[in-house]
Amino acid sequence: MAASDSKRPRTDMAAAQAHGDIVKEIFYGTDIPAPSTLKASKVTVVGVGQVGMACAFAILSQQVVKELVLADVMEDKLSGEVMDLQHAGAFLPAKISKAGADYKETANSDVVIITAGVRQQIGETRLSLVERNLAVFKGIVPKLVQQSPNVIFLVVSNPVDILTYVTWKLSGLPPNRVVGSGTYLDSSRFRTMLADKIGVNPQSVHGWIIGEHGDSSVPVWSGVNVAGVPLAPMLEHADNGDEWRSIHTQVVKAAYKVIELKGYTNWAIGAAVAQLVRTILHNEHRVVPVSTIVNGCYGVDKDVCLSLPCILDRNGVTRRLHMVLSDDEQASFRKSAESIWAVQAALKF
């Protein structure tokens, strides 16, 4: 062996150590779950309302599953939706079936998407809405875990951050396997509105909404860029800086506007959920803003679920990115956590 070869292992060890240090700076947490035994085959959608069916159709259209199971307590509507999709068997090659009240047909699902839940009534408090949905989830989640102990839950029902926490508590699963759709759609709206103002394709704009999927969400203006060109310095000196920053307000109000016009939102969240399912089943290791436990991040000291950029793959959330946030952004993130905890702390399991 040459002398230079004998020194190589020590150099490699130093390089590995340096790599480890860099990784610690980038990510929260260092434990990566063991490789999953999941196969990209079966997905269950619980709830066949407007959102559930948009999710189902988007997943089928992208042909990411071999089998799709739909579940709902409204048996006639469930049967009709399943039959309608089955009639497209020549175009949508996946097997499509329905689940009964015991959820046996959902057995061995790789991913279960929960869109079920009750709607907020006029004058109803947020806590009351959450408590009623907690009762619904108590009747759903344990049965689903019994049928699919290796499942990854993807929670879409609102308020999604609190119901992601509820699902985690009721399922007994490790937190990486319970994911909320969170601010994935919010971030898409943010990028789309920025792109429209700048005059470029939304895929060329890189920007994140983190925190709550709701009124206390946090736009990370310090990280917005187009092809690596940061937007923040321009906003500091722009005469219309407030006009740019109002884009976040438009993002927050976007769903309300759609609901005002058509009564509900479904297509955009359906497309977002289908992308998340593809990311999981294809083991893409894609970085996406989804809702997960954030205790220990940016000074948060409670078990609350909020959105941060996370690596998503067949193990669920395997890492949370440690974004470099401004002091104001960190404070807003903690405030978002506090608003969630104010409601969540009153829940009784």
mmCIF file of C-alpha atoms in Angstrom, residues 23-324:
data_model
loop_
_atom_site.group_PDB
_atom_site.id
_atom_site.type_symbol
_atom_site.label_atom_id
_atom_site.label_comp_id
_atom_site.label_asym_id
_atom_site.label_seq_id
_atom_site.Cartn_x
_atom_site.Cartn_y
_atom_site.Cartn_z
ATOM 1 C CA VAL A 23 -25.743 18.436 8.878
ATOM 2 C CA LYS A 24 -26.311 19.431 12.509
ATOM 3 C CA GLU A 25 -26.375 23.082 11.466
ATOM 4 C CA ILE A 26 -28.939 22.400 8.764
ATOM 5 C CA PHE A 27 -31.322 20.021 10.508
ATOM 6 C CA TYR A 28 -33.182 19.695 13.775
ATOM 7 C CA GLY A 29 -32.528 16.210 15.157
ATOM 8 C CA THR A 30 -30.098 13.579 13.977
ATOM 9 C CA ASP A 31 -32.036 10.324 14.310
ATOM 10 C CA ILE A 32 -33.205 8.900 10.989
ATOM 11 C CA PRO A 33 -35.699 6.002 11.232
ATOM 12 C CA ALA A 34 -34.713 2.614 9.859
ATOM 13 C CA PRO A 35 -35.582 2.017 6.189
ATOM 14 C CA SER A 36 -39.307 1.484 5.734
ATOM 15 C CA THR A 37 -40.785 -1.759 4.461
ATOM 16 C CA LEU A 38 -43.674 0.088 2.812
ATOM 17 C CA LYS A 39 -44.466 -0.560 -0.841
ATOM 18 C CA ALA A 40 -46.003 2.107 -3.049
ATOM 19 C CA SER A 41 -49.357 0.442 -3.487
ATOM 20 C CA LYS A 42 -52.323 1.284 -1.265
ATOM 21 C CA VAL A 43 -53.837 4.550 -0.057
ATOM 22 C CA THR A 44 -57.015 5.157 1.927
ATOM 23 C CA VAL A 45 -58.980 8.412 1.894
ATOM 24 C CA VAL A 46 -61.298 8.897 4.878
ATOM 25 C CA GLY A 47 -64.050 11.360 4.014
ATOM 26 C CA VAL A 48 -65.651 11.636 0.561
ATOM 27 C CA GLY A 49 -66.665 15.272 0.698
ATOM 28 C CA GLN A 50 -65.382 17.858 -1.776
ATOM 29 C CA VAL A 51 -61.825 17.786 -0.388
ATOM 30 C CA GLY A 52 -61.624 14.017 -0.040
ATOM 31 C CA MET A 53 -62.772 13.403 -3.593
ATOM 32 C CA ALA A 54 -60.441 16.052 -5.000
ATOM 33 C CA CYS A 55 -57.583 14.272 -3.210
ATOM 34 C CA ALA A 56 -58.734 10.893 -4.517
ATOM 35 C CA PHE A 57 -59.089 12.056 -8.109
ATOM 36 C CA ALA A 58 -55.730 13.837 -8.122
ATOM 37 C CA ILE A 59 -54.000 10.738 -6.735
ATOM 38 C CA LEU A 60 -55.649 8.516 -9.337
ATOM 39 C CA SER A 61 -54.857 10.927 -12.168
ATOM 40 C CA GLN A 62 -51.171 10.936 -11.205
ATOM 41 C CA GLN A 63 -51.215 7.107 -11.120
ATOM 42 C CA VAL A 64 -49.183 6.856 -7.931
ATOM 43 C CA VAL A 65 -51.180 4.017 -6.333
ATOM 44 C CA LYS A 66 -52.207 0.483 -7.208
ATOM 45 C CA GLU A 67 -55.177 0.507 -4.878
ATOM 46 C CA LEU A 68 -57.362 3.301 -3.499
ATOM 47 C CA VAL A 69 -59.883 2.752 -0.715
ATOM 48 C CA LEU A 70 -62.542 5.319 0.177
ATOM 49 C CA ALA A 71 -64.247 5.469 3.558
ATOM 50 C CA ASP A 72 -67.127 7.539 4.934
ATOM 51 C CA VAL A 73 -70.099 7.195 7.286
ATOM 52 C CA MET A 74 -72.457 8.397 4.517
ATOM 53 C CA GLU A 75 -72.922 5.014 2.856
ATOM 54 C CA ASP A 76 -74.972 6.070 -0.180
ATOM 55 C CA LYS A 77 -72.624 8.900 -1.113
ATOM 56 C CA LEU A 78 -69.630 6.615 -0.542
ATOM 57 C CA SER A 79 -71.076 3.932 -2.827
ATOM 58 C CA GLY A 80 -71.888 6.505 -5.493
ATOM 59 C CA GLU A 81 -68.434 8.069 -5.461
ATOM 60 C CA VAL A 82 -66.714 4.667 -5.650
ATOM 61 C CA MET A 83 -68.964 3.522 -8.478
ATOM 62 C CA ASP A 84 -68.384 6.751 -10.400
ATOM 63 C CA LEU A 85 -64.601 6.344 -10.174
ATOM 64 C CA GLN A 86 -64.761 2.639 -11.043
ATOM 65 C CA HIS A 87 -66.522 3.515 -14.294
ATOM 66 C CA ALA A 88 -63.287 5.216 -15.370
ATOM 67 C CA GLY A 89 -61.414 1.933 -15.031
ATOM 68 C CA ALA A 90 -60.179 2.110 -18.625
ATOM 69 C CA PHE A 91 -58.424 5.392 -17.834
ATOM 70 C CA LEU A 92 -57.594 5.035 -14.130
ATOM 71 C CA PRO A 93 -55.945 1.606 -13.755
ATOM 72 C CA ALA A 94 -55.873 1.502 -9.946
ATOM 73 C CA LYS A 95 -58.226 -0.790 -8.045
ATOM 74 C CA ILE A 96 -60.894 1.326 -6.329
ATOM 75 C CA SER A 97 -62.983 0.040 -3.435
ATOM 76 C CA LYS A 98 -64.886 1.194 -0.351
ATOM 77 C CA ALA A 99 -64.442 0.436 3.327
ATOM 78 C CA GLY A 100 -67.084 -0.597 5.818
ATOM 79 C CA ALA A 101 -67.541 0.674 9.353
ATOM 80 C CA ASP A 102 -64.820 -1.632 10.677
ATOM 81 C CA TYR A 103 -62.279 -0.361 8.112
ATOM 82 C CA LYS A 104 -61.136 -3.925 7.297
ATOM 83 C CA GLU A 105 -60.815 -3.037 3.629
ATOM 84 C CA THR A 106 -58.175 -0.454 4.521
ATOM 85 C CA ALA A 107 -55.818 -3.119 5.903
ATOM 86 C CA ASN A 108 -52.130 -2.629 5.059
ATOM 87 C CA SER A 109 -52.600 0.869 3.703
ATOM 88 C CA ASP A 110 -49.314 2.651 3.100
ATOM 89 C CA VAL A 111 -50.869 6.087 3.576
ATOM 90 C CA VAL A 112 -54.179 7.089 5.140
ATOM 91 C CA ILE A 113 -55.459 10.571 4.275
ATOM 92 C CA ILE A 114 -57.958 12.014 6.732
ATOM 93 C CA THR A 115 -60.284 14.658 5.312
ATOM 94 C CA ALA A 116 -63.253 13.773 7.542
ATOM 95 C CA GLY A 117 -64.592 16.079 10.215
ATOM 96 C CA VAL A 118 -67.398 18.415 11.165
ATOM 97 C CA ARG A 119 -67.788 21.942 9.842
ATOM 98 C CA GLN A 120 -67.691 25.002 12.034
ATOM 99 C CA GLN A 121 -71.144 26.298 12.842
ATOM 100 C CA ILE A 122 -72.103 29.965 12.906
ATOM 101 C CA GLY A 123 -70.935 31.448 16.184
ATOM 102 C CA GLU A 124 -69.080 28.281 17.221
ATOM 103 C CA THR A 125 -65.765 28.746 19.004
ATOM 104 C CA ARG A 126 -62.619 27.169 17.657
ATOM 105 C CA LEU A 127 -62.302 25.041 20.800
ATOM 106 C CA SER A 128 -65.831 23.703 20.374
ATOM 107 C CA LEU A 129 -65.080 22.782 16.766
ATOM 108 C CA VAL A 130 -61.867 21.010 17.780
ATOM 109 C CA GLU A 131 -63.631 19.093 20.568
ATOM 110 C CA ARG A 132 -66.298 17.852 18.136
ATOM 111 C CA ASN A 133 -63.639 16.782 15.656
ATOM 112 C CA LEU A 134 -61.725 15.072 18.468
ATOM 113 C CA ALA A 135 -64.798 12.917 19.042
ATOM 114 C CA VAL A 136 -64.897 12.065 15.319
ATOM 115 C CA PHE A 137 -61.209 11.183 15.243
ATOM 116 C CA LYS A 138 -61.548 8.943 18.307
ATOM 117 C CA GLY A 139 -63.901 6.800 16.254
ATOM 118 C CA ILE A 140 -61.600 6.716 13.224
ATOM 119 C CA VAL A 141 -57.901 6.717 14.075
ATOM 120 C CA PRO A 142 -57.598 3.685 16.417
ATOM 121 C CA LYS A 143 -59.503 1.462 13.952
ATOM 122 C CA LEU A 144 -57.265 2.552 11.087
ATOM 123 C CA VAL A 145 -54.076 1.870 13.061
ATOM 124 C CA GLN A 146 -55.393 -1.565 14.009
ATOM 125 C CA GLN A 147 -55.773 -2.408 10.317
ATOM 126 C CA SER A 148 -52.533 -0.739 9.176
ATOM 127 C CA PRO A 149 -49.933 -0.617 11.976
ATOM 128 C CA ASN A 150 -47.209 0.596 9.599
ATOM 129 C CA VAL A 151 -49.292 3.397 8.115
ATOM 130 C CA ILE A 152 -48.320 7.016 7.564
ATOM 131 C CA PHE A 153 -51.175 9.399 8.361
ATOM 132 C CA LEU A 154 -51.643 12.500 6.238
ATOM 133 C CA VAL A 155 -54.087 14.810 8.019
ATOM 134 C CA VAL A 156 -55.955 17.384 5.922
ATOM 135 C CA SER A 157 -59.017 18.164 8.076
ATOM 136 C CA ASN A 158 -59.075 21.598 9.703
ATOM 137 C CA PRO A 159 -57.833 22.940 12.011
ATOM 138 C CA VAL A 160 -55.095 20.789 10.536
ATOM 139 C CA ASP A 161 -52.281 21.534 13.013
ATOM 140 C CA ILE A 162 -54.324 20.621 16.072
ATOM 141 C CA LEU A 163 -55.886 17.594 14.380
ATOM 142 C CA THR A 164 -52.421 16.397 13.362
ATOM 143 C CA TYR A 165 -51.520 16.470 17.059
ATOM 144 C CA VAL A 166 -54.798 14.697 17.892
ATOM 145 C CA THR A 167 -54.040 11.968 15.339
ATOM 146 C CA TRP A 168 -50.556 11.509 16.762
ATOM 147 C CA LYS A 169 -51.910 11.145 20.298
ATOM 148 C CA LEU A 170 -54.703 8.763 19.322
ATOM 149 C CA SER A 171 -52.588 6.612 17.003
ATOM 150 C CA GLY A 172 -49.657 5.902 19.315
ATOM 151 C CA LEU A 173 -47.390 6.120 16.276
ATOM 152 C CA PRO A 174 -43.989 7.844 16.297
ATOM 153 C CA PRO A 175 -44.314 11.509 15.320
ATOM 154 C CA ASN A 176 -42.513 11.095 11.997
ATOM 155 C CA ARG A 177 -45.417 8.944 10.737
ATOM 156 C CA VAL A 178 -48.149 11.502 11.420
ATOM 157 C CA VAL A 179 -48.004 14.420 8.978
ATOM 158 C CA GLY A 180 -50.328 17.363 8.437
ATOM 159 C CA SER A 181 -50.764 19.052 5.053
ATOM 160 C CA GLY A 182 -49.977 22.245 6.978
ATOM 161 C CA THR A 183 -48.732 25.213 4.967
ATOM 162 C CA TYR A 184 -47.874 23.260 1.819
ATOM 163 C CA LEU A 185 -50.782 24.873 -0.017
ATOM 164 C CA ASP A 186 -50.183 28.238 1.694
ATOM 165 C CA SER A 187 -46.623 28.210 0.357
ATOM 166 C CA SER A 188 -47.891 27.421 -3.132
ATOM 167 C CA ARG A 189 -50.281 30.367 -2.953
ATOM 168 C CA PHE A 190 -47.444 32.564 -1.693
ATOM 169 C CA ARG A 191 -45.109 31.564 -4.531
ATOM 170 C CA THR A 192 -47.870 31.909 -7.121
ATOM 171 C CA MET A 193 -48.848 35.423 -6.009
ATOM 172 C CA LEU A 194 -45.215 36.537 -5.830
ATOM 173 C CA ALA A 195 -44.553 35.098 -9.271
ATOM 174 C CA ASP A 196 -47.549 36.915 -10.695
ATOM 175 C CA LYS A 197 -46.256 40.216 -9.347
ATOM 176 C CA ILE A 198 -42.679 39.602 -10.505
ATOM 177 C CA GLY A 199 -43.683 38.170 -13.880
ATOM 178 C CA VAL A 200 -42.052 34.736 -13.692
ATOM 179 C CA ASN A 201 -43.162 31.129 -13.381
ATOM 180 C CA PRO A 202 -44.151 30.157 -9.786
ATOM 181 C CA GLN A 203 -41.675 27.267 -9.917
ATOM 182 C CA SER A 204 -38.877 29.829 -10.223
ATOM 183 C CA VAL A 205 -39.882 31.553 -6.972
ATOM 184 C CA HIS A 206 -38.625 30.056 -3.734
ATOM 185 C CA GLY A 207 -40.506 31.130 -0.631
ATOM 186 C CA TRP A 208 -42.007 29.552 2.461
ATOM 187 C CA ILE A 209 -44.975 30.014 4.729
ATOM 188 C CA ILE A 210 -44.342 28.333 8.084
ATOM 189 C CA GLY A 211 -46.163 28.013 11.405
ATOM 190 C CA GLU A 212 -49.922 27.598 11.584
ATOM 191 C CA HIS A 213 -52.091 26.820 8.604
ATOM 192 C CA GLY A 214 -54.251 29.795 9.415
ATOM 193 C CA ASP A 215 -54.266 33.395 10.524
ATOM 194 C CA SER A 216 -50.995 33.226 12.497
ATOM 195 C CA SER A 217 -48.947 31.754 9.650
ATOM 196 C CA VAL A 218 -45.473 33.228 9.132
ATOM 197 C CA PRO A 219 -44.112 34.359 5.745
ATOM 198 C CA VAL A 220 -40.346 33.902 5.621
ATOM 199 C CA TRP A 221 -39.568 37.081 3.702
ATOM 200 C CA SER A 222 -35.888 36.808 4.644
ATOM 201 C CA GLY A 223 -35.601 33.676 2.506
ATOM 202 C CA VAL A 224 -37.661 34.601 -0.564
ATOM 203 C CA ASN A 225 -35.564 34.467 -3.718
ATOM 204 C CA VAL A 226 -35.778 34.086 -7.464
ATOM 205 C CA ALA A 227 -32.944 31.956 -8.836
ATOM 206 C CA GLY A 228 -30.918 32.785 -5.737
ATOM 207 C CA VAL A 229 -31.574 36.528 -5.960
ATOM 208 C CA PRO A 230 -33.032 37.574 -2.565
ATOM 209 C CA LEU A 231 -36.134 39.720 -2.461
ATOM 210 C CA ALA A 232 -35.648 41.091 1.070
ATOM 211 C CA PRO A 233 -33.062 43.821 0.211
ATOM 212 C CA MET A 234 -35.354 45.182 -2.493
ATOM 213 C CA LEU A 235 -38.314 45.304 -0.096
ATOM 214 C CA GLU A 236 -36.321 47.343 2.412
ATOM 215 C CA HIS A 237 -35.839 50.164 -0.108
ATOM 216 C CA ALA A 238 -38.964 49.809 -2.239
ATOM 217 C CA ASP A 239 -41.583 52.548 -2.129
ATOM 218 C CA ASN A 240 -44.284 49.882 -2.365
ATOM 219 C CA GLY A 241 -42.833 47.528 0.271
ATOM 220 C CA ASP A 242 -46.146 47.387 2.114
ATOM 221 C CA GLU A 243 -47.859 46.389 -1.112
ATOM 222 C CA TRP A 244 -45.483 43.439 -1.456
ATOM 223 C CA ARG A 245 -45.948 42.410 2.161
ATOM 224 C CA SER A 246 -49.727 42.502 1.735
ATOM 225 C CA ILE A 247 -49.306 39.366 -0.378
ATOM 226 C CA HIS A 248 -49.188 37.374 2.850
ATOM 227 C CA THR A 249 -52.540 38.826 3.868
ATOM 228 C CA GLN A 250 -53.906 37.712 0.499
ATOM 229 C CA VAL A 251 -52.534 34.225 1.138
ATOM 230 C CA VAL A 252 -54.272 34.052 4.523
ATOM 231 C CA LYS A 253 -57.577 35.262 3.041
ATOM 232 C CA ALA A 254 -57.357 33.175 -0.133
ATOM 233 C CA ALA A 255 -59.391 30.237 1.153
ATOM 234 C CA TYR A 256 -62.053 32.539 2.588
ATOM 235 C CA LYS A 257 -62.375 34.222 -0.818
ATOM 236 C CA VAL A 258 -62.738 30.918 -2.658
ATOM 237 C CA ILE A 259 -65.323 29.728 -0.138
ATOM 238 C CA GLU A 260 -67.229 33.002 -0.559
ATOM 239 C CA LEU A 261 -67.334 32.480 -4.320
ATOM 240 C CA LYS A 262 -67.963 28.717 -4.652
ATOM 241 C CA GLY A 263 -68.795 27.492 -1.161
ATOM 242 C CA TYR A 264 -65.696 25.392 -0.481
ATOM 243 C CA THR A 265 -62.092 24.804 -1.527
ATOM 244 C CA ASN A 266 -60.995 21.494 -3.005
ATOM 245 C CA TRP A 267 -58.944 21.425 -6.221
ATOM 246 C CA ALA A 268 -55.777 23.115 -4.960
ATOM 247 C CA ILE A 269 -55.625 21.109 -1.722
ATOM 248 C CA GLY A 270 -56.363 17.948 -3.711
ATOM 249 C CA ALA A 271 -53.375 18.616 -5.974
ATOM 250 C CA ALA A 272 -51.194 19.426 -2.958
ATOM 251 C CA VAL A 273 -52.140 16.216 -1.153
ATOM 252 C CA ALA A 274 -51.507 14.124 -4.269
ATOM 253 C CA GLN A 275 -48.018 15.608 -4.497
ATOM 254 C CA LEU A 276 -47.354 14.768 -0.838
ATOM 255 C CA VAL A 277 -48.556 11.186 -1.361
ATOM 256 C CA ARG A 278 -46.289 10.830 -4.396
ATOM 257 C CA THR A 279 -43.377 12.201 -2.345
ATOM 258 C CA ILE A 280 -43.992 9.599 0.368
ATOM 259 C CA LEU A 281 -44.641 6.565 -1.802
ATOM 260 C CA HIS A 282 -41.848 7.301 -4.279
ATOM 261 C CA ASN A 283 -39.415 7.958 -1.423
ATOM 262 C CA GLU A 284 -38.423 11.265 -3.010
ATOM 263 C CA HIS A 285 -36.784 12.890 0.048
ATOM 264 C CA ARG A 286 -38.427 16.130 -1.059
ATOM 265 C CA VAL A 287 -38.268 19.192 1.203
ATOM 266 C CA VAL A 288 -41.825 20.382 1.841
ATOM 267 C CA PRO A 289 -43.516 22.589 4.471
ATOM 268 C CA VAL A 290 -45.750 20.189 6.409
ATOM 269 C CA SER A 291 -47.136 20.101 9.926
ATOM 270 C CA THR A 292 -45.178 18.069 12.470
ATOM 271 C CA ILE A 293 -44.165 18.249 16.135
ATOM 272 C CA VAL A 294 -41.920 21.310 16.568
ATOM 273 C CA ASN A 295 -41.061 21.134 20.268
ATOM 274 C CA GLY A 296 -37.502 22.509 20.589
ATOM 275 C CA CYS A 297 -37.591 24.573 17.406
ATOM 276 C CA TYR A 298 -37.023 28.344 17.678
ATOM 277 C CA GLY A 299 -37.810 28.383 21.380
ATOM 278 C CA VAL A 300 -41.085 26.421 21.231
ATOM 279 C CA ASP A 301 -41.339 24.287 24.376
ATOM 280 C CA LYS A 302 -44.683 22.540 23.857
ATOM 281 C CA ASP A 303 -45.784 19.504 21.852
ATOM 282 C CA VAL A 304 -47.563 21.415 19.113
ATOM 283 C CA CYS A 305 -47.678 20.707 15.404
ATOM 284 C CA LEU A 306 -46.696 23.505 13.053
ATOM 285 C CA SER A 307 -45.235 23.631 9.573
ATOM 286 C CA LEU A 308 -41.528 23.783 8.879
ATOM 287 C CA PRO A 309 -39.607 22.651 5.790
ATOM 288 C CA CYS A 310 -39.185 18.894 6.284
ATOM 289 C CA ILE A 311 -37.655 16.013 4.373
ATOM 290 C CA LEU A 312 -40.562 13.752 3.442
ATOM 291 C CA ASP A 313 -40.113 10.173 2.245
ATOM 292 C CA ARG A 314 -41.397 6.644 2.849
ATOM 293 C CA ASN A 315 -40.676 6.993 6.554
ATOM 294 C CA GLY A 316 -42.752 10.161 6.790
ATOM 295 C CA VAL A 317 -40.970 13.215 8.193
ATOM 296 C CA THR A 318 -37.343 12.178 8.645
ATOM 297 C CA ARG A 319 -35.798 15.615 9.234
ATOM 298 C CA ARG A 320 -36.876 19.204 9.913
ATOM 299 C CA LEU A 321 -34.764 21.889 8.292
ATOM 300 C CA HIS A 322 -33.246 24.532 10.553
ATOM 301 C CA MET A 323 -34.074 27.684 8.589
ATOM 302 C CA VAL A 324 -32.150 30.866 9.330
#
